[in-house]
XYZ file of C-alpha atoms in Angstrom:
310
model
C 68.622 84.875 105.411
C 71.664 82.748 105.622
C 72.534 82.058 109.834
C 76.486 81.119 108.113
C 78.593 84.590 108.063
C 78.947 86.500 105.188
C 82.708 87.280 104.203
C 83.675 90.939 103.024
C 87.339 90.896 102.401
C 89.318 94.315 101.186
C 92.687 93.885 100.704
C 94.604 97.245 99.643
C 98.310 97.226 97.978
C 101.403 98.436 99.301
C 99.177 100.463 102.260
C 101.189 101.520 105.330
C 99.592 100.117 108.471
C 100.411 104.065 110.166
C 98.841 105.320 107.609
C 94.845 105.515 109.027
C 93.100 107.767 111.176
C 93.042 105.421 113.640
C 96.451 104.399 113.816
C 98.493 107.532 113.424
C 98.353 111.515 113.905
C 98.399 112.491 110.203
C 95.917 114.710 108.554
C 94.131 111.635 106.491
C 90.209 111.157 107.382
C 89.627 107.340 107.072
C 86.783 107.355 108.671
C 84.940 103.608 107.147
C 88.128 102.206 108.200
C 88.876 103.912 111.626
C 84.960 102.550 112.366
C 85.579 99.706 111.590
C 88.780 99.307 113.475
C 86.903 100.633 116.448
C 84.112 98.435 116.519
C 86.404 95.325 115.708
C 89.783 93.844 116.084
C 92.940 95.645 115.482
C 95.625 93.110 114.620
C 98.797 95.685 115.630
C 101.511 93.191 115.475
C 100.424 91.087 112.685
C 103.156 90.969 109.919
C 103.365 90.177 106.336
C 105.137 86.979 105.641
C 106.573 88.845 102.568
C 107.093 92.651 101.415
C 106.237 91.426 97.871
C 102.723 91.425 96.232
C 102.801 88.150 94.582
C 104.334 85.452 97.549
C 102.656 88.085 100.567
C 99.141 87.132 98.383
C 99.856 83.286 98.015
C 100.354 82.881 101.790
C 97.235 84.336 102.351
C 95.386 82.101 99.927
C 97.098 79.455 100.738
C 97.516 79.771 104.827
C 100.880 78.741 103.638
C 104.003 80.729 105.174
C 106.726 82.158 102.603
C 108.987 78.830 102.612
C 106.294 76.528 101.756
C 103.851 78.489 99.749
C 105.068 77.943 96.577
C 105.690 81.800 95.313
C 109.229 83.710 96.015
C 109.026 85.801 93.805
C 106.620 88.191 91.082
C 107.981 85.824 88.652
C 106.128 82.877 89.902
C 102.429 81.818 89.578
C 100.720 80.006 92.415
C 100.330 76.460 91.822
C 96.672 75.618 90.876
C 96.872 72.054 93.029
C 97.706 73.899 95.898
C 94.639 74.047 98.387
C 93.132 77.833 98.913
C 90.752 78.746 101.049
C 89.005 79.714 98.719
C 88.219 76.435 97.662
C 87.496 75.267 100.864
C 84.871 78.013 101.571
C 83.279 77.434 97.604
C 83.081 73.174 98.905
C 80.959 74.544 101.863
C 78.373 75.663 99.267
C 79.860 79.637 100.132
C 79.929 81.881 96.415
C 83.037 82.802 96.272
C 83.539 86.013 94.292
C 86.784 88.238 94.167
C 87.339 91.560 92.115
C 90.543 93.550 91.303
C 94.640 93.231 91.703
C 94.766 89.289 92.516
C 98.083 89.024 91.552
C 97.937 84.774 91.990
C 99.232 84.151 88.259
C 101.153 87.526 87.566
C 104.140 85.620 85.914
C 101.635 85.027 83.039
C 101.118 89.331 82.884
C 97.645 87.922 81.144
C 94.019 88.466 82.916
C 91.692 87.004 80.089
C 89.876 90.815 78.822
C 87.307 89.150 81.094
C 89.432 88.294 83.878
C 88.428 84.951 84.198
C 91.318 83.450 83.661
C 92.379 80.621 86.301
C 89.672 82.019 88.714
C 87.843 78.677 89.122
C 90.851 76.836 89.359
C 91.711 79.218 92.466
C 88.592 78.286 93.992
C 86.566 81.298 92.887
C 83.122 80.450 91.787
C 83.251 83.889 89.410
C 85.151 86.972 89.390
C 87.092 89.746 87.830
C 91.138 89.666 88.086
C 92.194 92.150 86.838
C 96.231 94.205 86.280
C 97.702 95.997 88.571
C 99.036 99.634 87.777
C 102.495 99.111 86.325
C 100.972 95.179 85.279
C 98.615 96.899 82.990
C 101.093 98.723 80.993
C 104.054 96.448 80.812
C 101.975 94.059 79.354
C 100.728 96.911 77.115
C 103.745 97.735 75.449
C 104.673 94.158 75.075
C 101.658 93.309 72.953
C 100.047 96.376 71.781
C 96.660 95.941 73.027
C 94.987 95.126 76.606
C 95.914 92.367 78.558
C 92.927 92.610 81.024
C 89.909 93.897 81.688
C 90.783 97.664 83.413
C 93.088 98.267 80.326
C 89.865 96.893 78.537
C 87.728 99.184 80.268
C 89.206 102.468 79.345
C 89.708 101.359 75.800
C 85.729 100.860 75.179
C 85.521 104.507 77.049
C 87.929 106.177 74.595
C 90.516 106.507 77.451
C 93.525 103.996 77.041
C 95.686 106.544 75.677
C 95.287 109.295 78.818
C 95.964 106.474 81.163
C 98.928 105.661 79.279
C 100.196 108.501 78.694
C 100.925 109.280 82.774
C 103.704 106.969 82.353
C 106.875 107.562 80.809
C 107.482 106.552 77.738
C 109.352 103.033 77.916
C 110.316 103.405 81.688
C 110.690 100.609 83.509
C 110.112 102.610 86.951
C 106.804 103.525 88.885
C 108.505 106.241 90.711
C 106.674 109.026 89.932
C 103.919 111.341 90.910
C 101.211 112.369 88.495
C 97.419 113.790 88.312
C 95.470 110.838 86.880
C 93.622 112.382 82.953
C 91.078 109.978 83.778
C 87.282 111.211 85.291
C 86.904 109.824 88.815
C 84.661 106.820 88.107
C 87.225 105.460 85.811
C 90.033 105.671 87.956
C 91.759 102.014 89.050
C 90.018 101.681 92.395
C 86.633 103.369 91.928
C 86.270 100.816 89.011
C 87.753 97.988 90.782
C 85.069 99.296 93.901
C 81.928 99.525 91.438
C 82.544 96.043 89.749
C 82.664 94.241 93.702
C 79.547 96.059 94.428
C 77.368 94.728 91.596
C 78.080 91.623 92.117
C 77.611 92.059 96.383
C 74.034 93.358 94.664
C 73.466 89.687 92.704
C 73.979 87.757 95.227
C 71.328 85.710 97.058
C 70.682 86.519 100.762
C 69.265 83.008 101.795
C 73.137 81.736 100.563
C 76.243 82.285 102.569
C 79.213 84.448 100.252
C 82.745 85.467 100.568
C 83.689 88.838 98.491
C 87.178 89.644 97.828
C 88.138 93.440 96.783
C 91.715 93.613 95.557
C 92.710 97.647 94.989
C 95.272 98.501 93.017
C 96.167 101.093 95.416
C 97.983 103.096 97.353
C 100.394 101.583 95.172
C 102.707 103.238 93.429
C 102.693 105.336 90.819
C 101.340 107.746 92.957
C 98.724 109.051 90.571
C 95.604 110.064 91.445
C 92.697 112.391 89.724
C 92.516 116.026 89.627
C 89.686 115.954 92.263
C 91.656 113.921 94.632
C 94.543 116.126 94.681
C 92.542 119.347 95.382
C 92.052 118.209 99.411
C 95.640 117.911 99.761
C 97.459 121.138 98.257
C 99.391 122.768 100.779
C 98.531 120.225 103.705
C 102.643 118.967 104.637
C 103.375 115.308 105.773
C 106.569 114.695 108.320
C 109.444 114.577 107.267
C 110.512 110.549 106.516
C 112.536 108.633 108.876
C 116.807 109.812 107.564
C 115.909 110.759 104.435
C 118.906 113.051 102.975
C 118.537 112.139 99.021
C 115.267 112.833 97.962
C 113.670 116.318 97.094
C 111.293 117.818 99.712
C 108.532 118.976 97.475
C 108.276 115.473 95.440
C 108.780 114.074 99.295
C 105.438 115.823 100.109
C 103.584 115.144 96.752
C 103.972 111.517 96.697
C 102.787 111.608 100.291
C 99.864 113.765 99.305
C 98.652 111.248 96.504
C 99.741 108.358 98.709
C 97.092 109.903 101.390
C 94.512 110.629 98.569
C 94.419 107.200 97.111
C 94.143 105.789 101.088
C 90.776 108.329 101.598
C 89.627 107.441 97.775
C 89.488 103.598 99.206
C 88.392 104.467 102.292
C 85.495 106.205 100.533
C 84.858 102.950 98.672
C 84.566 100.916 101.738
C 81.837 103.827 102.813
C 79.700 102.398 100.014
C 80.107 98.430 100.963
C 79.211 99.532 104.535
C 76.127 101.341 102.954
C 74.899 98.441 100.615
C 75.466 95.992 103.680
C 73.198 97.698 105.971
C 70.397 98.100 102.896
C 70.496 94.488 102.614
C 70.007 93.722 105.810
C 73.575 91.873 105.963
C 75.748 94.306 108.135
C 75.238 92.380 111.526
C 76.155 88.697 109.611
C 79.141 89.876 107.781
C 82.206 89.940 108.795
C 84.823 92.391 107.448
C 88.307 92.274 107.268
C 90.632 95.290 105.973
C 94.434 94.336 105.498
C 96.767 94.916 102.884
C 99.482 92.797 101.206
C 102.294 94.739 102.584
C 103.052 98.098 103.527
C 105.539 101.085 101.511
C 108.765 102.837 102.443
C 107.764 106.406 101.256
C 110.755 107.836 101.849
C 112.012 106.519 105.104
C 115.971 105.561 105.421
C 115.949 106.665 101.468
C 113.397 103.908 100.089
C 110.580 103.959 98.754
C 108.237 101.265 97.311
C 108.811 97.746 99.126
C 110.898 94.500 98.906
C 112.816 95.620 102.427
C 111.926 94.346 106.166
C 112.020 97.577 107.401
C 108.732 98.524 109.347
């Protein structure tokens, strides 16, 4: 076995840092996460260098800060000649392998169906990249077919047009709240989750490896499958900081499905914990949980992101 640490990296989208077991007094069990919290470092005053996906992402690949990574906006790809550390850990003989919501190129709104696309340029030695939520179908409706591999995915299962059909027709908006058609092991993050873990499973243990999961989630919409809503009917959130435009009940639903996608990924770190310790890898890897930025949810009449507010 490799004496060089192993590198398990989840990164979650738009997740609230009060939003965990271990950090707050809600009713959400995150128990993989609180555990790992508690045996670890908590990094309570860390913040993102931008409450975008896109720029928040580049800084972290590049160890750039906002001004000089490159990426202002959603609009703008990462530069390919700028240095990752990605590429520094793949030129220390490290694989380098990164599933999910990347979100380094997603001017282009283009994965590859494989998502392969720009990967080794990035400094990943393989991969999947794959759309975000809203990515998926904007790119969708633009061309008609699948842009990327999850869109990919459901087609070859027969279930494109559920997943479609949760959003509105033409809306430009991800404001909603919806129960998910799709059967759990198809929805965004159990997928992304599954494809991380086979290739965790490939990989040599006498060779040091870095494995990046990207979710898709808690990210807005907040849709989530007809299983993961049952836990949360009738359980009631508190009330957002001055909120006095939105509706109470859609208030509490979108923080229901906002606390079911956070236990649906904290149920997907359970596994990585589990195939760790069957390898024999737990004690050599470490493990980092962050997310790109955090979510409004209601507070001062915002929700989604793009504000300093924390």
């Amino acid at each position: 076995m490799t004496t060089r640490p192993n590198f398990l990296f989840l990164l979650s989208d738009q997740h609230r840092a009060d939003w965990l077991g271990c950090s707050s007094d809600l009713p959400l069990k995150t128990p993989h996460i609180d555990g790992l919290a508690n045996k670890g470092t908590q990094f309570t005053h860390a913040i993102t260098p931008s409450p975008i996906c896109s720029p928040a992402r580049a800084c972290l690949a590049t160890g750039l800060d906002f001004e000089h990574c490159g990426v202002a906006t959603i609009h703008e790809n990462l530069a390919i000649d700028k240095n990752t550390y990605y590429r520094s850990l793949r030129n220390s003989c490290y694989e380098v392998v990164g599933v999910g919501k990347f979100d380094l190129h997603k001017a282009d709104m283009d994965w590859g169906l494989d998502g392969k696309m720009l990967l080794e340029e990035y400094g990943f030695t393989d991969g999947i990249d794959s759309e975000g939520k809203g990515d998926a179908i904007w790119a969708y409706r633009k061309e008609g077919r699948p842009k990327g591999p999850y869109l990919k995915y459901l087609e070859g299962r027969g279930l494109l047009e559920d997943y479609v059909g949760i959003y509105k027709p033409e809306s430009e908006s991800l404001l909603f709240e919806a129960i998910n058609p799709l059967p759990d092991d198809a929805y965004c993050d159990t997928w992304i989750a599954q494809k991380g873990l086979d290739f965790l499973k490939s990989f040599s243990r006498e060779e040091p490896w870095h494995l990046m999961i990207n979710f898709a989630g808690p990210h807005d919409p907040y849709d989530v499958t007809e299983s993961m809503r049952q836990r949360w009917e009738g359980v009631n959130f508190p009330s957002p900081v001055a909120n006095n435009s939105d509706d109470p009940e859609i208030i509490q639903l979108r923080q229901q499905n906002y606390a079911a996608m956070i236990e649906n990924i904290d149920s997907q770190v359970g596994r990585y914990i589990e195939l760790l310790v069957e390898r024999g890898e737990l004690e050599n890897t470490i493990i980092v949980y962050s997310s790109d930025h955090g979510e409004m949810l209601g507070d001062h009449n915002r929700w989604q992101k793009s504000v300093w507010y924390q």
